[in-house]
mmCIF file with all atom_site columns, C-alpha atoms and ligand atoms in Angstrom:
data_model
loop_
_atom_site.group_PDB
_atom_site.id
_atom_site.type_symbol
_atom_site.label_atom_id
_atom_site.label_alt_id
_atom_site.label_comp_id
_atom_site.label_asym_id
_atom_site.label_entity_id
_atom_site.label_seq_id
_atom_site.pdbx_PDB_ins_code
_atom_site.Cartn_x
_atom_site.Cartn_y
_atom_site.Cartn_z
_atom_site.occupancy
_atom_site.B_iso_or_equiv
_atom_site.pdbx_formal_charge
_atom_site.auth_seq_id
_atom_site.auth_comp_id
_atom_site.auth_asym_id
_atom_site.auth_atom_id
_atom_site.pdbx_PDB_model_num
ATOM   1   C  CA  . MET A 1 1   ? -87.410 0.868  -7.340  1.00 44.00 ? 1   MET A CA  1
ATOM   2   C  CA  . ASN A 1 2   ? -84.205 2.164  -8.872  1.00 46.00 ? 2   ASN A CA  1
ATOM   3   C  CA  . THR A 1 3   ? -84.347 5.972  -8.839  1.00 45.00 ? 3   THR A CA  1
ATOM   4   C  CA  . PHE A 1 4   ? -80.915 6.506  -10.429 1.00 45.00 ? 4   PHE A CA  1
ATOM   5   C  CA  . PRO A 1 5   ? -80.746 6.818  -14.190 1.00 45.00 ? 5   PRO A CA  1
ATOM   6   C  CA  . ARG A 1 6   ? -78.399 4.250  -15.634 1.00 48.00 ? 6   ARG A CA  1
ATOM   7   C  CA  . PRO A 1 7   ? -75.920 6.715  -17.253 1.00 44.00 ? 7   PRO A CA  1
ATOM   8   C  CA  . HIS A 1 8   ? -75.277 8.262  -13.816 1.00 46.00 ? 8   HIS A CA  1
ATOM   9   C  CA  . ILE A 1 9   ? -74.372 4.858  -12.351 1.00 42.00 ? 9   ILE A CA  1
ATOM   10  C  CA  . LEU A 1 10  ? -71.997 4.158  -15.203 1.00 41.00 ? 10  LEU A CA  1
ATOM   11  C  CA  . LEU A 1 11  ? -70.201 7.475  -14.625 1.00 44.00 ? 11  LEU A CA  1
ATOM   12  C  CA  . LEU A 1 12  ? -69.734 6.804  -10.900 1.00 44.00 ? 12  LEU A CA  1
ATOM   13  C  CA  . ALA A 1 13  ? -68.379 3.337  -11.614 1.00 43.00 ? 13  ALA A CA  1
ATOM   14  C  CA  . ALA A 1 14  ? -65.842 4.681  -14.075 1.00 45.00 ? 14  ALA A CA  1
ATOM   15  C  CA  . LEU A 1 15  ? -64.256 7.268  -11.739 1.00 45.00 ? 15  LEU A CA  1
ATOM   16  C  CA  . PRO A 1 16  ? -62.464 4.847  -9.332  1.00 46.00 ? 16  PRO A CA  1
ATOM   17  C  CA  . LEU A 1 17  ? -60.997 2.970  -12.279 1.00 46.00 ? 17  LEU A CA  1
ATOM   18  C  CA  . ALA A 1 18  ? -59.505 6.156  -13.686 1.00 46.00 ? 18  ALA A CA  1
ATOM   19  C  CA  . SER A 1 19  ? -58.144 7.105  -10.242 1.00 47.00 ? 19  SER A CA  1
ATOM   20  C  CA  . ASN A 1 20  ? -56.508 3.698  -9.744  1.00 48.00 ? 20  ASN A CA  1
ATOM   21  C  CA  . THR A 1 21  ? -54.839 3.983  -13.102 1.00 49.00 ? 21  THR A CA  1
ATOM   22  C  CA  . ALA A 1 22  ? -53.413 7.407  -12.222 1.00 50.00 ? 22  ALA A CA  1
ATOM   23  C  CA  . PHE A 1 23  ? -51.859 6.096  -8.974  1.00 52.00 ? 23  PHE A CA  1
ATOM   24  C  CA  . ALA A 1 24  ? -50.503 2.882  -10.456 1.00 55.00 ? 24  ALA A CA  1
ATOM   25  C  CA  . ALA A 1 25  ? -47.078 4.421  -11.081 1.00 62.00 ? 25  ALA A CA  1
ATOM   26  C  CA  . GLU A 1 26  ? -46.589 5.273  -7.357  1.00 67.00 ? 26  GLU A CA  1
ATOM   27  C  CA  . GLN A 1 27  ? -47.801 2.103  -5.620  1.00 84.00 ? 27  GLN A CA  1
ATOM   28  C  CA  . THR A 1 28  ? -44.491 1.305  -3.955  1.00 92.00 ? 28  THR A CA  1
ATOM   29  C  CA  . GLN A 1 29  ? -42.532 2.872  -1.109  1.00 93.00 ? 29  GLN A CA  1
ATOM   30  C  CA  . ALA A 1 30  ? -39.632 5.272  -1.588  1.00 92.00 ? 30  ALA A CA  1
ATOM   31  C  CA  . ILE A 1 31  ? -36.677 5.440  0.809   1.00 94.00 ? 31  ILE A CA  1
ATOM   32  C  CA  . SER A 1 32  ? -34.363 8.430  0.932   1.00 94.00 ? 32  SER A CA  1
ATOM   33  C  CA  . ARG A 1 33  ? -31.132 7.341  2.643   1.00 96.00 ? 33  ARG A CA  1
ATOM   34  C  CA  . THR A 1 34  ? -29.735 9.635  5.315   1.00 95.00 ? 34  THR A CA  1
ATOM   35  C  CA  . GLU A 1 35  ? -26.320 9.810  3.640   1.00 95.00 ? 35  GLU A CA  1
ATOM   36  C  CA  . THR A 1 36  ? -27.909 11.388 0.557   1.00 95.00 ? 36  THR A CA  1
ATOM   37  C  CA  . ARG A 1 37  ? -28.999 14.503 2.444   1.00 95.00 ? 37  ARG A CA  1
ATOM   38  C  CA  . ALA A 1 38  ? -26.515 17.287 3.222   1.00 95.00 ? 38  ALA A CA  1
ATOM   39  C  CA  . GLN A 1 39  ? -26.601 19.973 5.890   1.00 97.00 ? 39  GLN A CA  1
ATOM   40  C  CA  . VAL A 1 40  ? -26.421 23.446 4.382   1.00 97.00 ? 40  VAL A CA  1
ATOM   41  C  CA  . ALA A 1 41  ? -25.985 26.874 5.959   1.00 98.00 ? 41  ALA A CA  1
ATOM   42  C  CA  . ALA A 1 42  ? -29.272 28.675 6.467   1.00 98.00 ? 42  ALA A CA  1
ATOM   43  C  CA  . PRO A 1 43  ? -29.485 31.687 4.123   1.00 97.00 ? 43  PRO A CA  1
ATOM   44  C  CA  . ALA A 1 44  ? -28.135 34.812 5.823   1.00 98.00 ? 44  ALA A CA  1
ATOM   45  C  CA  . ALA A 1 45  ? -30.931 36.877 4.258   1.00 98.00 ? 45  ALA A CA  1
ATOM   46  C  CA  . TYR A 1 46  ? -33.510 35.071 6.385   1.00 98.00 ? 46  TYR A CA  1
ATOM   47  C  CA  . PHE A 1 47  ? -31.566 34.060 9.516   1.00 98.00 ? 47  PHE A CA  1
ATOM   48  C  CA  . THR A 1 48  ? -29.539 35.853 12.191  1.00 98.00 ? 48  THR A CA  1
ATOM   49  C  CA  . GLY A 1 49  ? -26.513 34.045 13.614  1.00 98.00 ? 49  GLY A CA  1
ATOM   50  C  CA  . ASN A 1 50  ? -25.304 30.520 12.884  1.00 98.00 ? 50  ASN A CA  1
ATOM   51  C  CA  . ALA A 1 51  ? -28.064 28.208 11.671  1.00 98.00 ? 51  ALA A CA  1
ATOM   52  C  CA  . SER A 1 52  ? -28.062 25.198 9.351   1.00 98.00 ? 52  SER A CA  1
ATOM   53  C  CA  . ILE A 1 53  ? -30.748 23.254 7.501   1.00 98.00 ? 53  ILE A CA  1
ATOM   54  C  CA  . THR A 1 54  ? -30.867 19.570 6.563   1.00 98.00 ? 54  THR A CA  1
ATOM   55  C  CA  . PRO A 1 55  ? -33.757 19.149 4.106   1.00 97.00 ? 55  PRO A CA  1
ATOM   56  C  CA  . GLN A 1 56  ? -35.565 15.808 4.526   1.00 97.00 ? 56  GLN A CA  1
ATOM   57  C  CA  . PHE A 1 57  ? -38.268 15.697 1.863   1.00 96.00 ? 57  PHE A CA  1
ATOM   58  C  CA  . GLU A 1 58  ? -40.176 17.813 -0.605  1.00 94.00 ? 58  GLU A CA  1
ATOM   59  C  CA  . ALA A 1 59  ? -43.897 17.952 -1.263  1.00 94.00 ? 59  ALA A CA  1
ATOM   60  C  CA  . ASN A 1 60  ? -45.343 15.633 -3.889  1.00 92.00 ? 60  ASN A CA  1
ATOM   61  C  CA  . ALA A 1 61  ? -48.683 15.203 -5.652  1.00 90.00 ? 61  ALA A CA  1
ATOM   62  C  CA  . ALA A 1 62  ? -50.156 13.190 -2.745  1.00 92.00 ? 62  ALA A CA  1
ATOM   63  C  CA  . SER A 1 63  ? -48.772 15.216 0.198   1.00 93.00 ? 63  SER A CA  1
ATOM   64  C  CA  . PRO A 1 64  ? -48.232 18.997 0.445   1.00 93.00 ? 64  PRO A CA  1
ATOM   65  C  CA  . LEU A 1 65  ? -45.803 18.683 3.396   1.00 96.00 ? 65  LEU A CA  1
ATOM   66  C  CA  . THR A 1 66  ? -42.125 19.557 3.271   1.00 96.00 ? 66  THR A CA  1
ATOM   67  C  CA  . GLY A 1 67  ? -39.769 18.434 6.039   1.00 98.00 ? 67  GLY A CA  1
ATOM   68  C  CA  . GLY A 1 68  ? -36.395 19.615 7.288   1.00 98.00 ? 68  GLY A CA  1
ATOM   69  C  CA  . TYR A 1 69  ? -34.248 19.793 10.413  1.00 98.00 ? 69  TYR A CA  1
ATOM   70  C  CA  . VAL A 1 70  ? -33.031 23.246 11.411  1.00 98.00 ? 70  VAL A CA  1
ATOM   71  C  CA  . THR A 1 71  ? -30.240 23.651 13.970  1.00 98.00 ? 71  THR A CA  1
ATOM   72  C  CA  . PHE A 1 72  ? -29.663 27.024 15.623  1.00 98.00 ? 72  PHE A CA  1
ATOM   73  C  CA  . ALA A 1 73  ? -26.496 27.914 17.545  1.00 98.00 ? 73  ALA A CA  1
ATOM   74  C  CA  . PRO A 1 74  ? -27.054 29.944 20.736  1.00 98.00 ? 74  PRO A CA  1
ATOM   75  C  CA  . GLY A 1 75  ? -28.453 33.372 19.791  1.00 98.00 ? 75  GLY A CA  1
ATOM   76  C  CA  . ALA A 1 76  ? -29.435 32.324 16.242  1.00 98.00 ? 76  ALA A CA  1
ATOM   77  C  CA  . ARG A 1 77  ? -33.001 32.756 15.001  1.00 98.00 ? 77  ARG A CA  1
ATOM   78  C  CA  . SER A 1 78  ? -35.103 32.990 11.873  1.00 98.00 ? 78  SER A CA  1
ATOM   79  C  CA  . ALA A 1 79  ? -36.413 36.245 10.474  1.00 98.00 ? 79  ALA A CA  1
ATOM   80  C  CA  . TRP A 1 80  ? -40.098 37.048 10.949  1.00 98.00 ? 80  TRP A CA  1
ATOM   81  C  CA  . HIS A 1 81  ? -42.200 35.021 8.506   1.00 98.00 ? 81  HIS A CA  1
ATOM   82  C  CA  . THR A 1 82  ? -45.548 33.394 7.767   1.00 98.00 ? 82  THR A CA  1
ATOM   83  C  CA  . HIS A 1 83  ? -46.501 29.993 6.304   1.00 98.00 ? 83  HIS A CA  1
ATOM   84  C  CA  . PRO A 1 84  ? -49.384 29.913 3.788   1.00 98.00 ? 84  PRO A CA  1
ATOM   85  C  CA  . ALA A 1 85  ? -50.436 26.402 4.911   1.00 97.00 ? 85  ALA A CA  1
ATOM   86  C  CA  . GLY A 1 86  ? -49.137 26.452 8.500   1.00 98.00 ? 86  GLY A CA  1
ATOM   87  C  CA  . GLN A 1 87  ? -46.227 24.673 10.143  1.00 98.00 ? 87  GLN A CA  1
ATOM   88  C  CA  . ARG A 1 88  ? -45.552 22.083 12.851  1.00 98.00 ? 88  ARG A CA  1
ATOM   89  C  CA  . LEU A 1 89  ? -42.263 22.273 14.749  1.00 98.00 ? 89  LEU A CA  1
ATOM   90  C  CA  . LEU A 1 90  ? -41.016 19.225 16.651  1.00 98.00 ? 90  LEU A CA  1
ATOM   91  C  CA  . VAL A 1 91  ? -38.208 20.350 18.947  1.00 98.00 ? 91  VAL A CA  1
ATOM   92  C  CA  . THR A 1 92  ? -35.694 17.498 18.912  1.00 98.00 ? 92  THR A CA  1
ATOM   93  C  CA  . ALA A 1 93  ? -32.823 18.955 20.962  1.00 98.00 ? 93  ALA A CA  1
ATOM   94  C  CA  . GLY A 1 94  ? -31.850 21.884 23.137  1.00 98.00 ? 94  GLY A CA  1
ATOM   95  C  CA  . VAL A 1 95  ? -33.685 24.998 24.267  1.00 98.00 ? 95  VAL A CA  1
ATOM   96  C  CA  . GLY A 1 96  ? -35.115 27.676 22.005  1.00 98.00 ? 96  GLY A CA  1
ATOM   97  C  CA  . ARG A 1 97  ? -37.444 30.607 21.739  1.00 98.00 ? 97  ARG A CA  1
ATOM   98  C  CA  . THR A 1 98  ? -40.413 31.489 19.571  1.00 98.00 ? 98  THR A CA  1
ATOM   99  C  CA  . GLN A 1 99  ? -42.818 34.393 19.293  1.00 98.00 ? 99  GLN A CA  1
ATOM   100 C  CA  . ALA A 1 100 ? -45.976 35.196 17.376  1.00 98.00 ? 100 ALA A CA  1
ATOM   101 C  CA  . TRP A 1 101 ? -46.418 38.851 16.380  1.00 98.00 ? 101 TRP A CA  1
ATOM   102 C  CA  . GLY A 1 102 ? -47.936 40.795 19.267  1.00 97.00 ? 102 GLY A CA  1
ATOM   103 C  CA  . GLY A 1 103 ? -47.355 37.967 21.747  1.00 97.00 ? 103 GLY A CA  1
ATOM   104 C  CA  . PRO A 1 104 ? -44.650 37.183 24.301  1.00 97.00 ? 104 PRO A CA  1
ATOM   105 C  CA  . VAL A 1 105 ? -41.344 35.430 23.618  1.00 98.00 ? 105 VAL A CA  1
ATOM   106 C  CA  . VAL A 1 106 ? -41.890 31.816 24.711  1.00 98.00 ? 106 VAL A CA  1
ATOM   107 C  CA  . GLU A 1 107 ? -39.249 29.234 25.641  1.00 98.00 ? 107 GLU A CA  1
ATOM   108 C  CA  . ILE A 1 108 ? -39.421 25.887 23.819  1.00 98.00 ? 108 ILE A CA  1
ATOM   109 C  CA  . ARG A 1 109 ? -37.577 22.717 24.788  1.00 98.00 ? 109 ARG A CA  1
ATOM   110 C  CA  . ALA A 1 110 ? -36.746 19.269 23.352  1.00 98.00 ? 110 ALA A CA  1
ATOM   111 C  CA  . GLY A 1 111 ? -39.958 17.249 23.046  1.00 98.00 ? 111 GLY A CA  1
ATOM   112 C  CA  . ASP A 1 112 ? -42.237 20.251 22.559  1.00 98.00 ? 112 ASP A CA  1
ATOM   113 C  CA  . VAL A 1 113 ? -44.498 20.267 19.490  1.00 98.00 ? 113 VAL A CA  1
ATOM   114 C  CA  . LEU A 1 114 ? -45.716 23.588 18.068  1.00 98.00 ? 114 LEU A CA  1
ATOM   115 C  CA  . TRP A 1 115 ? -48.454 24.328 15.567  1.00 98.00 ? 115 TRP A CA  1
ATOM   116 C  CA  . CYS A 1 116 ? -48.364 27.665 13.765  1.00 98.00 ? 116 CYS A CA  1
ATOM   117 C  CA  . PRO A 1 117 ? -51.585 28.390 11.818  1.00 98.00 ? 117 PRO A CA  1
ATOM   118 C  CA  . PRO A 1 118 ? -51.490 29.732 8.254   1.00 98.00 ? 118 PRO A CA  1
ATOM   119 C  CA  . GLY A 1 119 ? -50.671 33.428 8.013   1.00 98.00 ? 119 GLY A CA  1
ATOM   120 C  CA  . VAL A 1 120 ? -49.489 33.935 11.609  1.00 98.00 ? 120 VAL A CA  1
ATOM   121 C  CA  . LYS A 1 121 ? -46.359 36.127 11.645  1.00 98.00 ? 121 LYS A CA  1
ATOM   122 C  CA  . HIS A 1 122 ? -43.710 34.532 13.881  1.00 98.00 ? 122 HIS A CA  1
ATOM   123 C  CA  . TRP A 1 123 ? -40.078 33.554 14.369  1.00 98.00 ? 123 TRP A CA  1
ATOM   124 C  CA  . HIS A 1 124 ? -38.218 30.660 16.004  1.00 98.00 ? 124 HIS A CA  1
ATOM   125 C  CA  . GLY A 1 125 ? -34.653 30.064 17.105  1.00 98.00 ? 125 GLY A CA  1
ATOM   126 C  CA  . ALA A 1 126 ? -32.229 29.083 19.856  1.00 98.00 ? 126 ALA A CA  1
ATOM   127 C  CA  . SER A 1 127 ? -32.073 30.532 23.335  1.00 98.00 ? 127 SER A CA  1
ATOM   128 C  CA  . PRO A 1 128 ? -29.320 33.106 23.959  1.00 98.00 ? 128 PRO A CA  1
ATOM   129 C  CA  . THR A 1 129 ? -27.211 30.523 25.821  1.00 98.00 ? 129 THR A CA  1
ATOM   130 C  CA  . GLN A 1 130 ? -28.217 27.117 24.389  1.00 98.00 ? 130 GLN A CA  1
ATOM   131 C  CA  . GLY A 1 131 ? -28.634 25.741 20.878  1.00 98.00 ? 131 GLY A CA  1
ATOM   132 C  CA  . MET A 1 132 ? -31.861 24.229 19.555  1.00 98.00 ? 132 MET A CA  1
ATOM   133 C  CA  . THR A 1 133 ? -32.801 21.802 16.773  1.00 98.00 ? 133 THR A CA  1
ATOM   134 C  CA  . HIS A 1 134 ? -36.307 21.290 15.420  1.00 98.00 ? 134 HIS A CA  1
ATOM   135 C  CA  . LEU A 1 135 ? -37.898 19.250 12.689  1.00 98.00 ? 135 LEU A CA  1
ATOM   136 C  CA  . ALA A 1 136 ? -40.067 21.608 10.654  1.00 98.00 ? 136 ALA A CA  1
ATOM   137 C  CA  . LEU A 1 137 ? -43.072 20.080 8.855   1.00 98.00 ? 137 LEU A CA  1
ATOM   138 C  CA  . THR A 1 138 ? -44.455 22.790 6.634   1.00 98.00 ? 138 THR A CA  1
ATOM   139 C  CA  . GLY A 1 139 ? -47.424 22.726 4.309   1.00 95.00 ? 139 GLY A CA  1
ATOM   140 C  CA  . SER A 1 140 ? -47.124 24.252 0.876   1.00 95.00 ? 140 SER A CA  1
ATOM   141 C  CA  . ILE A 1 141 ? -49.547 25.882 -1.527  1.00 94.00 ? 141 ILE A CA  1
ATOM   142 C  CA  . ASP A 1 142 ? -48.594 26.142 -5.179  1.00 92.00 ? 142 ASP A CA  1
ATOM   143 C  CA  . GLY A 1 143 ? -45.037 25.135 -4.235  1.00 90.00 ? 143 GLY A CA  1
ATOM   144 C  CA  . LYS A 1 144 ? -44.627 27.929 -1.669  1.00 95.00 ? 144 LYS A CA  1
ATOM   145 C  CA  . ASN A 1 145 ? -44.225 27.150 2.061   1.00 96.00 ? 145 ASN A CA  1
ATOM   146 C  CA  . VAL A 1 146 ? -42.896 30.397 3.563   1.00 98.00 ? 146 VAL A CA  1
ATOM   147 C  CA  . GLN A 1 147 ? -43.164 34.179 3.165   1.00 98.00 ? 147 GLN A CA  1
ATOM   148 C  CA  . TRP A 1 148 ? -40.067 35.854 4.615   1.00 98.00 ? 148 TRP A CA  1
ATOM   149 C  CA  . MET A 1 149 ? -40.202 39.259 6.320   1.00 98.00 ? 149 MET A CA  1
ATOM   150 C  CA  . GLU A 1 150 ? -37.846 41.481 8.314   1.00 98.00 ? 150 GLU A CA  1
ATOM   151 C  CA  . LYS A 1 151 ? -35.123 40.248 10.673  1.00 98.00 ? 151 LYS A CA  1
ATOM   152 C  CA  . VAL A 1 152 ? -35.775 39.829 14.399  1.00 98.00 ? 152 VAL A CA  1
ATOM   153 C  CA  . THR A 1 153 ? -33.915 42.608 16.184  1.00 98.00 ? 153 THR A CA  1
ATOM   154 C  CA  . ASP A 1 154 ? -31.791 41.992 19.288  1.00 98.00 ? 154 ASP A CA  1
ATOM   155 C  CA  . ALA A 1 155 ? -34.347 44.014 21.288  1.00 97.00 ? 155 ALA A CA  1
ATOM   156 C  CA  . GLN A 1 156 ? -37.188 41.754 20.112  1.00 97.00 ? 156 GLN A CA  1
ATOM   157 C  CA  . TYR A 1 157 ? -35.166 38.572 20.638  1.00 98.00 ? 157 TYR A CA  1
ATOM   158 C  CA  . LEU A 1 158 ? -33.996 39.518 24.153  1.00 96.00 ? 158 LEU A CA  1
ATOM   159 C  CA  . GLU A 1 159 ? -37.411 40.831 25.215  1.00 87.00 ? 159 GLU A CA  1
HETATM 160 MN MN1 . LIG B 2 .   ? -41.986 29.092 10.915  1.00 66.60 ? 201 LIG B MN1 1
#
């Protein structure tokens, strides 16, 4: 016995068709060539020392992630900040440091992968004597992927 009223079935059948139509315009791959992306100085308002950013990709309608490499010279670090949708850091070179508010300063090295949950106040940067590069994969909500706060003092960094 069919317990579903016919109009309900028709509605369910129509939804996938509408969805397929909406995605039809983006059914092919997109390649961003490395030579099209430039390294830029990290903004002095949010970083201490010499740091640079090479943006890799922005969020789009299907994926809320943004991606970018950040390279810190020895002693350089971000300001304190939070991410509304969290952040993964893939350390690709060197030795660095990170700290969540209220926790210890922790050393991070090439090959380490960090997850920072949404809303956790933290910073990341190089070690005092060695540089560090990480790929930052950061979620975004309503186009916003970071909330910047105060700078990390020398006392906090050298803790
Ligand atoms: Mn972060």
